[in-house]
Amino acid sequence: MTGRDGGADIGPIGENSPVVILVRPQLAENVGTTARAMANGGLFHLRLVAPRDGWPQERAWYASSGAHRILDAATVHDSVDDAVADLHRVMATCPRPRHIVKTVMTARGAAAELRASANCGLRTGLLFGPERAGLDNEDMARADTLIRYPLNPDFMSLNLAQAVLIMAYEWWMACDETPPRELMTNETHVATKGELENFLGHLTRDLDECGFLRNEQKRPGMVRNLRHLFERGEVTEQELRTLHGVVTELSRGRKARQQ
Amino acid sequence: MTGRDGGADIGPIGENSPVVILVRPQLAENVGTTARAMANGGLFHLRLVAPRDGWPQERAWYASSGAHRILDAATVHDSVDDAVADLHRVMATCPRPRHIVKTVMTARGAAAELRASANCGLRTGLLFGPERAGLDNEDMARADTLIRYPLNPDFMSLNLAQAVLIMAYEWWMACDETPPRELMTNETHVATKGELENFLGHLTRDLDECGFLRNEQKRPGMVRNLRHLFERGEVTEQELRTLHGVVTELSRGRKARQQ
């Protein structure tokens, strides 16, 4: 996973996924960690505009955690104009643009628009500025849209790879269909109401038997509270079998002690 | 912004924001970059369970880009049990849990639920495992919910600070109200239809004068196409004034040449 040979399989290359364009990047490590962040979110096309220390740089491959394919295919350009010439839409990330009339989008809004553009067959690009200074005014004038991440306004400091990661993550999320919440049950399944009723019957019988429910007035409420507890969670069939065993064993122990 | 003294103002401390719990972190640098990522998304409470190299570690402060307040207030715990004892809800990030019956949420879904819990006055925590191995089964058994980020399944490798950044970002986004798209006009405003009409009148008159629209049959379509172009964008009043100047100057130049 380190060094220039090999690298990880990073999955299929998205045809119309946005090109990440690093403008005058300073540290080769940051180009490598950018490639890693791109791979995380399914971005594959990397262009470098006038990288300070030249290109290629071995250190980028070492820092990429195996995202070699992205670095192997990266192209180098003299100018932003050259890097965006074949693209239809270009968005530029910038923390606080001033005195500019331009559409500003959140990362999430931009990701949705980039997906829409990709679906129309348009080639898109994302400009990221150099580590310290960020994009200059001439760079931003080449973009049709600016992207500003909603983040803690008192602490906006993001490194290059983190800035790329947030866009890559939003790009991925923009067509991800994972339900926000699901119960992972693996080999078992959520218990049916019948299975639950069967267990509650077992529990109530044994509690009646041991006298725990002997107060006739309180009995309905106590049984109902136990029911509420078990109905609330998403108890599985496997867990019910374990609980049956627990109740049986506890009763058996009590009976053994009574003998 | 480096070293242990000083540090950046990271804004107000959210009362019920989730506690970030790093379980057996290995590198002090990663604790520092985690603090930075937390500050980005407005998370402030950090707990460390059995950090490998002990605590405090100067290198964490250097790596935090000024998020010193978070590190200064971090507490150290012997066990996960101790670190979560006062919390009401605990979620654990884990890339691929196996043979576990547990609710799994996306980062976005989890962030919404954490916000809801905070609004109910519940204290919540997020468990992040050690750099290489991740959380073990005993750690995960202490969580009521697992969080799995939707990311490129062929390249899930995230470092600790990046994993924290995505949760911190989603925590921030879960109550951010920035419109996904807005036109930043700064000192000017979007032109009214009247202002636009005024400019189109000026342009059409000058184009009539210079003969550009002399083909009577094509004239309506040509004028309409120009109108479509200018109606499409969100042209500002300031830009219209510039365009008035451009048209006037071009006409004047033409007239001067004709004399």
PDB file of N, CA and C in Angstrom, chain B residues 41-128:
ATOM      1  N   GLY B  41     -16.308  21.462  13.071  1.00  0.00           N
ATOM      2  CA  GLY B  41     -17.732  21.170  13.068  1.00  0.00           C
ATOM      3  C   GLY B  41     -18.433  21.536  14.366  1.00  0.00           C
ATOM      4  N   GLY B  42     -17.744  22.251  15.246  1.00  0.00           N
ATOM      5  CA  GLY B  42     -18.402  22.692  16.477  1.00  0.00           C
ATOM      6  C   GLY B  42     -18.537  21.610  17.536  1.00  0.00           C
ATOM      7  N   LEU B  43     -17.633  20.643  17.548  1.00  0.00           N
ATOM      8  CA  LEU B  43     -17.569  19.661  18.644  1.00  0.00           C
ATOM      9  C   LEU B  43     -16.419  20.068  19.566  1.00  0.00           C
ATOM     10  N   PHE B  44     -16.645  19.971  20.886  1.00  0.00           N
ATOM     11  CA  PHE B  44     -15.655  20.542  21.806  1.00  0.00           C
ATOM     12  C   PHE B  44     -15.194  19.598  22.902  1.00  0.00           C
ATOM     13  N   HIS B  45     -15.935  18.507  23.139  1.00  0.00           N
ATOM     14  CA  HIS B  45     -15.644  17.651  24.293  1.00  0.00           C
ATOM     15  C   HIS B  45     -14.885  16.407  23.847  1.00  0.00           C
ATOM     16  N   LEU B  46     -13.663  16.267  24.337  1.00  0.00           N
ATOM     17  CA  LEU B  46     -12.794  15.165  23.904  1.00  0.00           C
ATOM     18  C   LEU B  46     -12.406  14.307  25.106  1.00  0.00           C
ATOM     19  N   ARG B  47     -12.531  12.995  24.963  1.00  0.00           N
ATOM     20  CA  ARG B  47     -12.079  12.064  25.994  1.00  0.00           C
ATOM     21  C   ARG B  47     -11.165  11.031  25.341  1.00  0.00           C
ATOM     22  N   LEU B  48     -10.128  10.654  26.058  1.00  0.00           N
ATOM     23  CA  LEU B  48      -9.172   9.686  25.540  1.00  0.00           C
ATOM     24  C   LEU B  48      -9.183   8.454  26.435  1.00  0.00           C
ATOM     25  N   VAL B  49      -9.385   7.290  25.831  1.00  0.00           N
ATOM     26  CA  VAL B  49      -9.332   6.049  26.599  1.00  0.00           C
ATOM     27  C   VAL B  49      -7.961   5.416  26.361  1.00  0.00           C
ATOM     28  N   ALA B  50      -7.161   5.330  27.421  1.00  0.00           N
ATOM     29  CA  ALA B  50      -5.864   4.643  27.382  1.00  0.00           C
ATOM     30  C   ALA B  50      -5.028   5.001  26.147  1.00  0.00           C
ATOM     31  N   PRO B  51      -4.691   6.288  25.984  1.00  0.00           N
ATOM     32  CA  PRO B  51      -3.847   6.647  24.832  1.00  0.00           C
ATOM     33  C   PRO B  51      -2.492   5.936  24.932  1.00  0.00           C
ATOM     34  N   ARG B  52      -2.046   5.341  23.851  1.00  0.00           N
ATOM     35  CA  ARG B  52      -0.875   4.459  23.869  1.00  0.00           C
ATOM     36  C   ARG B  52       0.349   5.111  24.484  1.00  0.00           C
ATOM     37  N   ASP B  53       0.621   6.364  24.097  1.00  0.00           N
ATOM     38  CA  ASP B  53       1.870   7.003  24.534  1.00  0.00           C
ATOM     39  C   ASP B  53       1.675   7.917  25.737  1.00  0.00           C
ATOM     40  N   GLY B  54       0.564   7.770  26.434  1.00  0.00           N
ATOM     41  CA  GLY B  54       0.317   8.621  27.594  1.00  0.00           C
ATOM     42  C   GLY B  54      -0.214   9.986  27.180  1.00  0.00           C
ATOM     43  N   TRP B  55      -0.502  10.796  28.186  1.00  0.00           N
ATOM     44  CA  TRP B  55      -1.115  12.100  27.940  1.00  0.00           C
ATOM     45  C   TRP B  55      -0.774  13.020  29.095  1.00  0.00           C
ATOM     46  N   PRO B  56      -0.524  14.318  28.857  1.00  0.00           N
ATOM     47  CA  PRO B  56      -0.531  15.032  27.568  1.00  0.00           C
ATOM     48  C   PRO B  56       0.733  14.780  26.738  1.00  0.00           C
ATOM     49  N   GLN B  57       0.607  15.053  25.469  1.00  0.00           N
ATOM     50  CA  GLN B  57       1.705  14.926  24.516  1.00  0.00           C
ATOM     51  C   GLN B  57       1.786  16.225  23.704  1.00  0.00           C
ATOM     52  N   GLU B  58       2.911  16.890  23.822  1.00  0.00           N
ATOM     53  CA  GLU B  58       3.122  18.181  23.146  1.00  0.00           C
ATOM     54  C   GLU B  58       2.725  18.141  21.665  1.00  0.00           C
ATOM     55  N   ARG B  59       3.033  17.020  21.025  1.00  0.00           N
ATOM     56  CA  ARG B  59       2.810  16.934  19.572  1.00  0.00           C
ATOM     57  C   ARG B  59       1.334  17.109  19.186  1.00  0.00           C
ATOM     58  N   ALA B  60       0.449  16.749  20.087  1.00  0.00           N
ATOM     59  CA  ALA B  60      -0.978  16.911  19.800  1.00  0.00           C
ATOM     60  C   ALA B  60      -1.315  18.396  19.626  1.00  0.00           C
ATOM     61  N   TRP B  61      -0.751  19.225  20.520  1.00  0.00           N
ATOM     62  CA  TRP B  61      -1.043  20.661  20.447  1.00  0.00           C
ATOM     63  C   TRP B  61      -0.490  21.256  19.147  1.00  0.00           C
ATOM     64  N   TYR B  62       0.701  20.796  18.755  1.00  0.00           N
ATOM     65  CA  TYR B  62       1.287  21.296  17.504  1.00  0.00           C
ATOM     66  C   TYR B  62       0.458  20.918  16.287  1.00  0.00           C
ATOM     67  N   ALA B  63      -0.159  19.739  16.343  1.00  0.00           N
ATOM     68  CA  ALA B  63      -0.900  19.248  15.171  1.00  0.00           C
ATOM     69  C   ALA B  63      -2.329  19.790  15.100  1.00  0.00           C
ATOM     70  N   SER B  64      -2.748  20.553  16.113  1.00  0.00           N
ATOM     71  CA  SER B  64      -4.169  20.893  16.212  1.00  0.00           C
ATOM     72  C   SER B  64      -4.543  22.186  15.499  1.00  0.00           C
ATOM     73  N   SER B  65      -3.559  22.867  14.879  1.00  0.00           N
ATOM     74  CA  SER B  65      -3.828  24.130  14.169  1.00  0.00           C
ATOM     75  C   SER B  65      -4.565  25.134  15.038  1.00  0.00           C
ATOM     76  N   GLY B  66      -4.305  25.094  16.334  1.00  0.00           N
ATOM     77  CA  GLY B  66      -4.884  26.108  17.209  1.00  0.00           C
ATOM     78  C   GLY B  66      -6.091  25.662  18.018  1.00  0.00           C
ATOM     79  N   ALA B  67      -6.512  24.427  17.848  1.00  0.00           N
ATOM     80  CA  ALA B  67      -7.687  23.949  18.601  1.00  0.00           C
ATOM     81  C   ALA B  67      -7.263  23.531  20.018  1.00  0.00           C
ATOM     82  N   HIS B  68      -6.510  24.411  20.674  1.00  0.00           N
ATOM     83  CA  HIS B  68      -5.918  24.077  21.977  1.00  0.00           C
ATOM     84  C   HIS B  68      -6.956  23.885  23.067  1.00  0.00           C
ATOM     85  N   ARG B  69      -8.013  24.695  23.003  1.00  0.00           N
ATOM     86  CA  ARG B  69      -9.010  24.621  24.082  1.00  0.00           C
ATOM     87  C   ARG B  69      -9.571  23.216  24.221  1.00  0.00           C
ATOM     88  N   ILE B  70      -9.722  22.545  23.077  1.00  0.00           N
ATOM     89  CA  ILE B  70     -10.266  21.186  23.111  1.00  0.00           C
ATOM     90  C   ILE B  70      -9.281  20.242  23.792  1.00  0.00           C
ATOM     91  N   LEU B  71      -8.003  20.389  23.445  1.00  0.00           N
ATOM     92  CA  LEU B  71      -6.978  19.517  24.031  1.00  0.00           C
ATOM     93  C   LEU B  71      -6.771  19.836  25.509  1.00  0.00           C
ATOM     94  N   ASP B  72      -6.784  21.124  25.842  1.00  0.00           N
ATOM     95  CA  ASP B  72      -6.600  21.526  27.239  1.00  0.00           C
ATOM     96  C   ASP B  72      -7.662  20.890  28.143  1.00  0.00           C
ATOM     97  N   ALA B  73      -8.879  20.766  27.600  1.00  0.00           N
ATOM     98  CA  ALA B  73      -9.990  20.270  28.418  1.00  0.00           C
ATOM     99  C   ALA B  73     -10.198  18.762  28.291  1.00  0.00           C
ATOM    100  N   ALA B  74      -9.415  18.095  27.453  1.00  0.00           N
ATOM    101  CA  ALA B  74      -9.601  16.652  27.238  1.00  0.00           C
ATOM    102  C   ALA B  74      -9.341  15.885  28.533  1.00  0.00           C
ATOM    103  N   THR B  75     -10.098  14.814  28.747  1.00  0.00           N
ATOM    104  CA  THR B  75      -9.889  13.974  29.932  1.00  0.00           C
ATOM    105  C   THR B  75      -9.428  12.585  29.497  1.00  0.00           C
ATOM    106  N   VAL B  76      -8.711  11.920  30.409  1.00  0.00           N
ATOM    107  CA  VAL B  76      -8.173  10.594  30.110  1.00  0.00           C
ATOM    108  C   VAL B  76      -8.894   9.563  30.970  1.00  0.00           C
ATOM    109  N   HIS B  77      -9.209   8.422  30.378  1.00  0.00           N
ATOM    110  CA  HIS B  77      -9.975   7.377  31.064  1.00  0.00           C
ATOM    111  C   HIS B  77      -9.300   6.022  30.874  1.00  0.00           C
ATOM    112  N   ASP B  78      -9.469   5.158  31.882  1.00  0.00           N
ATOM    113  CA  ASP B  78      -8.854   3.827  31.818  1.00  0.00           C
ATOM    114  C   ASP B  78      -9.610   2.893  30.888  1.00  0.00           C
ATOM    115  N   SER B  79     -10.920   3.097  30.821  1.00  0.00           N
ATOM    116  CA  SER B  79     -11.743   2.141  30.075  1.00  0.00           C
ATOM    117  C   SER B  79     -12.862   2.868  29.348  1.00  0.00           C
ATOM    118  N   VAL B  80     -13.433   2.202  28.354  1.00  0.00           N
ATOM    119  CA  VAL B  80     -14.592   2.749  27.656  1.00  0.00           C
ATOM    120  C   VAL B  80     -15.743   2.911  28.646  1.00  0.00           C
ATOM    121  N   ASP B  81     -15.915   1.921  29.525  1.00  0.00           N
ATOM    122  CA  ASP B  81     -16.991   2.015  30.529  1.00  0.00           C
ATOM    123  C   ASP B  81     -16.890   3.310  31.318  1.00  0.00           C
ATOM    124  N   ASP B  82     -15.679   3.636  31.727  1.00  0.00           N
ATOM    125  CA  ASP B  82     -15.493   4.851  32.502  1.00  0.00           C
ATOM    126  C   ASP B  82     -15.779   6.093  31.646  1.00  0.00           C
ATOM    127  N   ALA B  83     -15.374   6.046  30.388  1.00  0.00           N
ATOM    128  CA  ALA B  83     -15.516   7.220  29.516  1.00  0.00           C
ATOM    129  C   ALA B  83     -16.971   7.497  29.135  1.00  0.00           C
ATOM    130  N   VAL B  84     -17.819   6.463  29.167  1.00  0.00           N
ATOM    131  CA  VAL B  84     -19.213   6.661  28.736  1.00  0.00           C
ATOM    132  C   VAL B  84     -20.203   6.673  29.904  1.00  0.00           C
ATOM    133  N   ALA B  85     -19.693   6.511  31.141  1.00  0.00           N
ATOM    134  CA  ALA B  85     -20.581   6.272  32.293  1.00  0.00           C
ATOM    135  C   ALA B  85     -21.650   7.352  32.469  1.00  0.00           C
ATOM    136  N   ASP B  86     -21.315   8.619  32.192  1.00  0.00           N
ATOM    137  CA  ASP B  86     -22.283   9.708  32.423  1.00  0.00           C
ATOM    138  C   ASP B  86     -23.095  10.053  31.182  1.00  0.00           C
ATOM    139  N   LEU B  87     -22.934   9.299  30.122  1.00  0.00           N
ATOM    140  CA  LEU B  87     -23.635   9.617  28.867  1.00  0.00           C
ATOM    141  C   LEU B  87     -24.928   8.814  28.749  1.00  0.00           C
ATOM    142  N   HIS B  88     -25.894   9.387  28.007  1.00  0.00           N
ATOM    143  CA  HIS B  88     -27.162   8.690  27.810  1.00  0.00           C
ATOM    144  C   HIS B  88     -27.182   7.856  26.541  1.00  0.00           C
ATOM    145  N   ARG B  89     -26.493   8.321  25.545  1.00  0.00           N
ATOM    146  CA  ARG B  89     -26.476   7.590  24.282  1.00  0.00           C
ATOM    147  C   ARG B  89     -25.054   7.545  23.750  1.00  0.00           C
ATOM    148  N   VAL B  90     -24.652   6.399  23.238  1.00  0.00           N
ATOM    149  CA  VAL B  90     -23.301   6.257  22.696  1.00  0.00           C
ATOM    150  C   VAL B  90     -23.390   5.605  21.323  1.00  0.00           C
ATOM    151  N   MET B  91     -22.767   6.256  20.352  1.00  0.00           N
ATOM    152  CA  MET B  91     -22.713   5.697  19.002  1.00  0.00           C
ATOM    153  C   MET B  91     -21.260   5.376  18.674  1.00  0.00           C
ATOM    154  N   ALA B  92     -21.052   4.300  17.949  1.00  0.00           N
ATOM    155  CA  ALA B  92     -19.685   3.872  17.634  1.00  0.00           C
ATOM    156  C   ALA B  92     -19.495   3.840  16.132  1.00  0.00           C
ATOM    157  N   THR B  93     -18.419   4.453  15.654  1.00  0.00           N
ATOM    158  CA  THR B  93     -18.120   4.407  14.229  1.00  0.00           C
ATOM    159  C   THR B  93     -17.361   3.129  13.943  1.00  0.00           C
ATOM    160  N   CYS B  94     -17.786   2.406  12.942  1.00  0.00           N
ATOM    161  CA  CYS B  94     -17.068   1.174  12.592  1.00  0.00           C
ATOM    162  C   CYS B  94     -17.335   0.850  11.146  1.00  0.00           C
ATOM    163  N   PRO B  95     -16.277   0.538  10.405  1.00  0.00           N
ATOM    164  CA  PRO B  95     -16.455   0.352   8.963  1.00  0.00           C
ATOM    165  C   PRO B  95     -17.242  -0.895   8.600  1.00  0.00           C
ATOM    166  N   ARG B  96     -16.964  -2.030   9.205  1.00  0.00           N
ATOM    167  CA  ARG B  96     -17.695  -3.228   8.802  1.00  0.00           C
ATOM    168  C   ARG B  96     -17.936  -4.161   9.980  1.00  0.00           C
ATOM    169  N   PRO B  97     -19.001  -3.870  10.738  1.00  0.00           N
ATOM    170  CA  PRO B  97     -19.336  -4.711  11.877  1.00  0.00           C
ATOM    171  C   PRO B  97     -19.872  -6.060  11.403  1.00  0.00           C
ATOM    172  N   ARG B  98     -19.570  -7.121  12.149  1.00  0.00           N
ATOM    173  CA  ARG B  98     -20.033  -8.458  11.754  1.00  0.00           C
ATOM    174  C   ARG B  98     -20.700  -9.159  12.928  1.00  0.00           C
ATOM    175  N   HIS B  99     -21.675  -9.980  12.618  1.00  0.00           N
ATOM    176  CA  HIS B  99     -22.313 -10.822  13.634  1.00  0.00           C
ATOM    177  C   HIS B  99     -22.796 -10.003  14.813  1.00  0.00           C
ATOM    178  N   ILE B 100     -23.310  -8.829  14.563  1.00  0.00           N
ATOM    179  CA  ILE B 100     -23.807  -7.989  15.643  1.00  0.00           C
ATOM    180  C   ILE B 100     -25.236  -7.605  15.308  1.00  0.00           C
ATOM    181  N   VAL B 101     -26.099  -7.622  16.306  1.00  0.00           N
ATOM    182  CA  VAL B 101     -27.457  -7.122  16.106  1.00  0.00           C
ATOM    183  C   VAL B 101     -27.495  -5.724  16.701  1.00  0.00           C
ATOM    184  N   LYS B 102     -27.559  -4.740  15.839  1.00  0.00           N
ATOM    185  CA  LYS B 102     -27.470  -3.360  16.327  1.00  0.00           C
ATOM    186  C   LYS B 102     -28.003  -2.436  15.239  1.00  0.00           C
ATOM    187  N   THR B 103     -28.522  -1.301  15.667  1.00  0.00           N
ATOM    188  CA  THR B 103     -28.952  -0.300  14.701  1.00  0.00           C
ATOM    189  C   THR B 103     -27.720   0.319  14.050  1.00  0.00           C
ATOM    190  N   VAL B 104     -27.725   0.411  12.723  1.00  0.00           N
ATOM    191  CA  VAL B 104     -26.628   1.043  11.995  1.00  0.00           C
ATOM    192  C   VAL B 104     -27.171   2.302  11.325  1.00  0.00           C
ATOM    193  N   MET B 105     -26.474   3.406  11.495  1.00  0.00           N
ATOM    194  CA  MET B 105     -26.909   4.655  10.887  1.00  0.00           C
ATOM    195  C   MET B 105     -25.820   5.214   9.985  1.00  0.00           C
ATOM    196  N   THR B 106     -26.221   5.998   9.011  1.00  0.00           N
ATOM    197  CA  THR B 106     -25.257   6.781   8.248  1.00  0.00           C
ATOM    198  C   THR B 106     -24.782   7.937   9.132  1.00  0.00           C
ATOM    199  N   ALA B 107     -23.711   8.587   8.740  1.00  0.00           N
ATOM    200  CA  ALA B 107     -23.235   9.745   9.497  1.00  0.00           C
ATOM    201  C   ALA B 107     -24.322  10.817   9.544  1.00  0.00           C
ATOM    202  N   ARG B 108     -25.031  10.973   8.434  1.00  0.00           N
ATOM    203  CA  ARG B 108     -26.059  12.015   8.362  1.00  0.00           C
ATOM    204  C   ARG B 108     -27.243  11.680   9.259  1.00  0.00           C
ATOM    205  N   GLY B 109     -27.659  10.422   9.200  1.00  0.00           N
ATOM    206  CA  GLY B 109     -28.753   9.991  10.056  1.00  0.00           C
ATOM    207  C   GLY B 109     -28.378  10.111  11.528  1.00  0.00           C
ATOM    208  N   ALA B 110     -27.145   9.712  11.840  1.00  0.00           N
ATOM    209  CA  ALA B 110     -26.686   9.781  13.227  1.00  0.00           C
ATOM    210  C   ALA B 110     -26.642  11.228  13.702  1.00  0.00           C
ATOM    211  N   ALA B 111     -26.185  12.135  12.848  1.00  0.00           N
ATOM    212  CA  ALA B 111     -26.084  13.540  13.241  1.00  0.00           C
ATOM    213  C   ALA B 111     -27.460  14.102  13.582  1.00  0.00           C
ATOM    214  N   ALA B 112     -28.449  13.737  12.779  1.00  0.00           N
ATOM    215  CA  ALA B 112     -29.813  14.206  13.057  1.00  0.00           C
ATOM    216  C   ALA B 112     -30.284  13.682  14.410  1.00  0.00           C
ATOM    217  N   GLU B 113     -29.979  12.417  14.679  1.00  0.00           N
ATOM    218  CA  GLU B 113     -30.414  11.822  15.943  1.00  0.00           C
ATOM    219  C   GLU B 113     -29.656  12.438  17.120  1.00  0.00           C
ATOM    220  N   LEU B 114     -28.378  12.725  16.938  1.00  0.00           N
ATOM    221  CA  LEU B 114     -27.597  13.360  18.010  1.00  0.00           C
ATOM    222  C   LEU B 114     -28.137  14.758  18.321  1.00  0.00           C
ATOM    223  N   ARG B 115     -28.531  15.481  17.280  1.00  0.00           N
ATOM    224  CA  ARG B 115     -29.134  16.801  17.482  1.00  0.00           C
ATOM    225  C   ARG B 115     -30.436  16.657  18.270  1.00  0.00           C
ATOM    226  N   ALA B 116     -31.236  15.657  17.882  1.00  0.00           N
ATOM    227  CA  ALA B 116     -32.517  15.445  18.567  1.00  0.00           C
ATOM    228  C   ALA B 116     -32.268  15.102  20.032  1.00  0.00           C
ATOM    229  N   SER B 117     -31.281  14.253  20.300  1.00  0.00           N
ATOM    230  CA  SER B 117     -30.957  13.893  21.678  1.00  0.00           C
ATOM    231  C   SER B 117     -30.506  15.117  22.457  1.00  0.00           C
ATOM    232  N   ALA B 118     -29.640  15.927  21.841  1.00  0.00           N
ATOM    233  CA  ALA B 118     -29.139  17.132  22.513  1.00  0.00           C
ATOM    234  C   ALA B 118     -30.304  18.051  22.863  1.00  0.00           C
ATOM    235  N   ASN B 119     -31.272  18.159  21.953  1.00  0.00           N
ATOM    236  CA  ASN B 119     -32.433  19.012  22.206  1.00  0.00           C
ATOM    237  C   ASN B 119     -33.280  18.497  23.367  1.00  0.00           C
ATOM    238  N   CYS B 120     -33.204  17.182  23.630  1.00  0.00           N
ATOM    239  CA  CYS B 120     -33.935  16.599  24.758  1.00  0.00           C
ATOM    240  C   CYS B 120     -33.101  16.629  26.028  1.00  0.00           C
ATOM    241  N   GLY B 121     -31.914  17.230  25.967  1.00  0.00           N
ATOM    242  CA  GLY B 121     -31.077  17.308  27.161  1.00  0.00           C
ATOM    243  C   GLY B 121     -30.288  16.039  27.444  1.00  0.00           C
ATOM    244  N   LEU B 122     -30.191  15.155  26.454  1.00  0.00           N
ATOM    245  CA  LEU B 122     -29.423  13.917  26.666  1.00  0.00           C
ATOM    246  C   LEU B 122     -27.962  14.139  26.287  1.00  0.00           C
ATOM    247  N   ARG B 123     -27.071  13.560  27.075  1.00  0.00           N
ATOM    248  CA  ARG B 123     -25.641  13.638  26.763  1.00  0.00           C
ATOM    249  C   ARG B 123     -25.251  12.459  25.884  1.00  0.00           C
ATOM    250  N   THR B 124     -24.558  12.764  24.795  1.00  0.00           N
ATOM    251  CA  THR B 124     -24.234  11.726  23.809  1.00  0.00           C
ATOM    252  C   THR B 124     -22.733  11.638  23.588  1.00  0.00           C
ATOM    253  N   GLY B 125     -22.296  10.502  23.069  1.00  0.00           N
ATOM    254  CA  GLY B 125     -20.883  10.310  22.784  1.00  0.00           C
ATOM    255  C   GLY B 125     -20.678   9.539  21.502  1.00  0.00           C
ATOM    256  N   LEU B 126     -19.507   9.756  20.905  1.00  0.00           N
ATOM    257  CA  LEU B 126     -19.127   9.080  19.663  1.00  0.00           C
ATOM    258  C   LEU B 126     -17.819   8.342  19.903  1.00  0.00           C
ATOM    259  N   LEU B 127     -17.820   7.028  19.719  1.00  0.00           N
ATOM    260  CA  LEU B 127     -16.601   6.239  19.902  1.00  0.00           C
ATOM    261  C   LEU B 127     -15.854   6.100  18.573  1.00  0.00           C
ATOM    262  N   PHE B 128     -14.572   6.384  18.611  1.00  0.00           N
ATOM    263  CA  PHE B 128     -13.705   6.143  17.445  1.00  0.00           C
ATOM    264  C   PHE B 128     -12.576   5.211  17.883  1.00  0.00           C
TER     265      PHE B 128
END
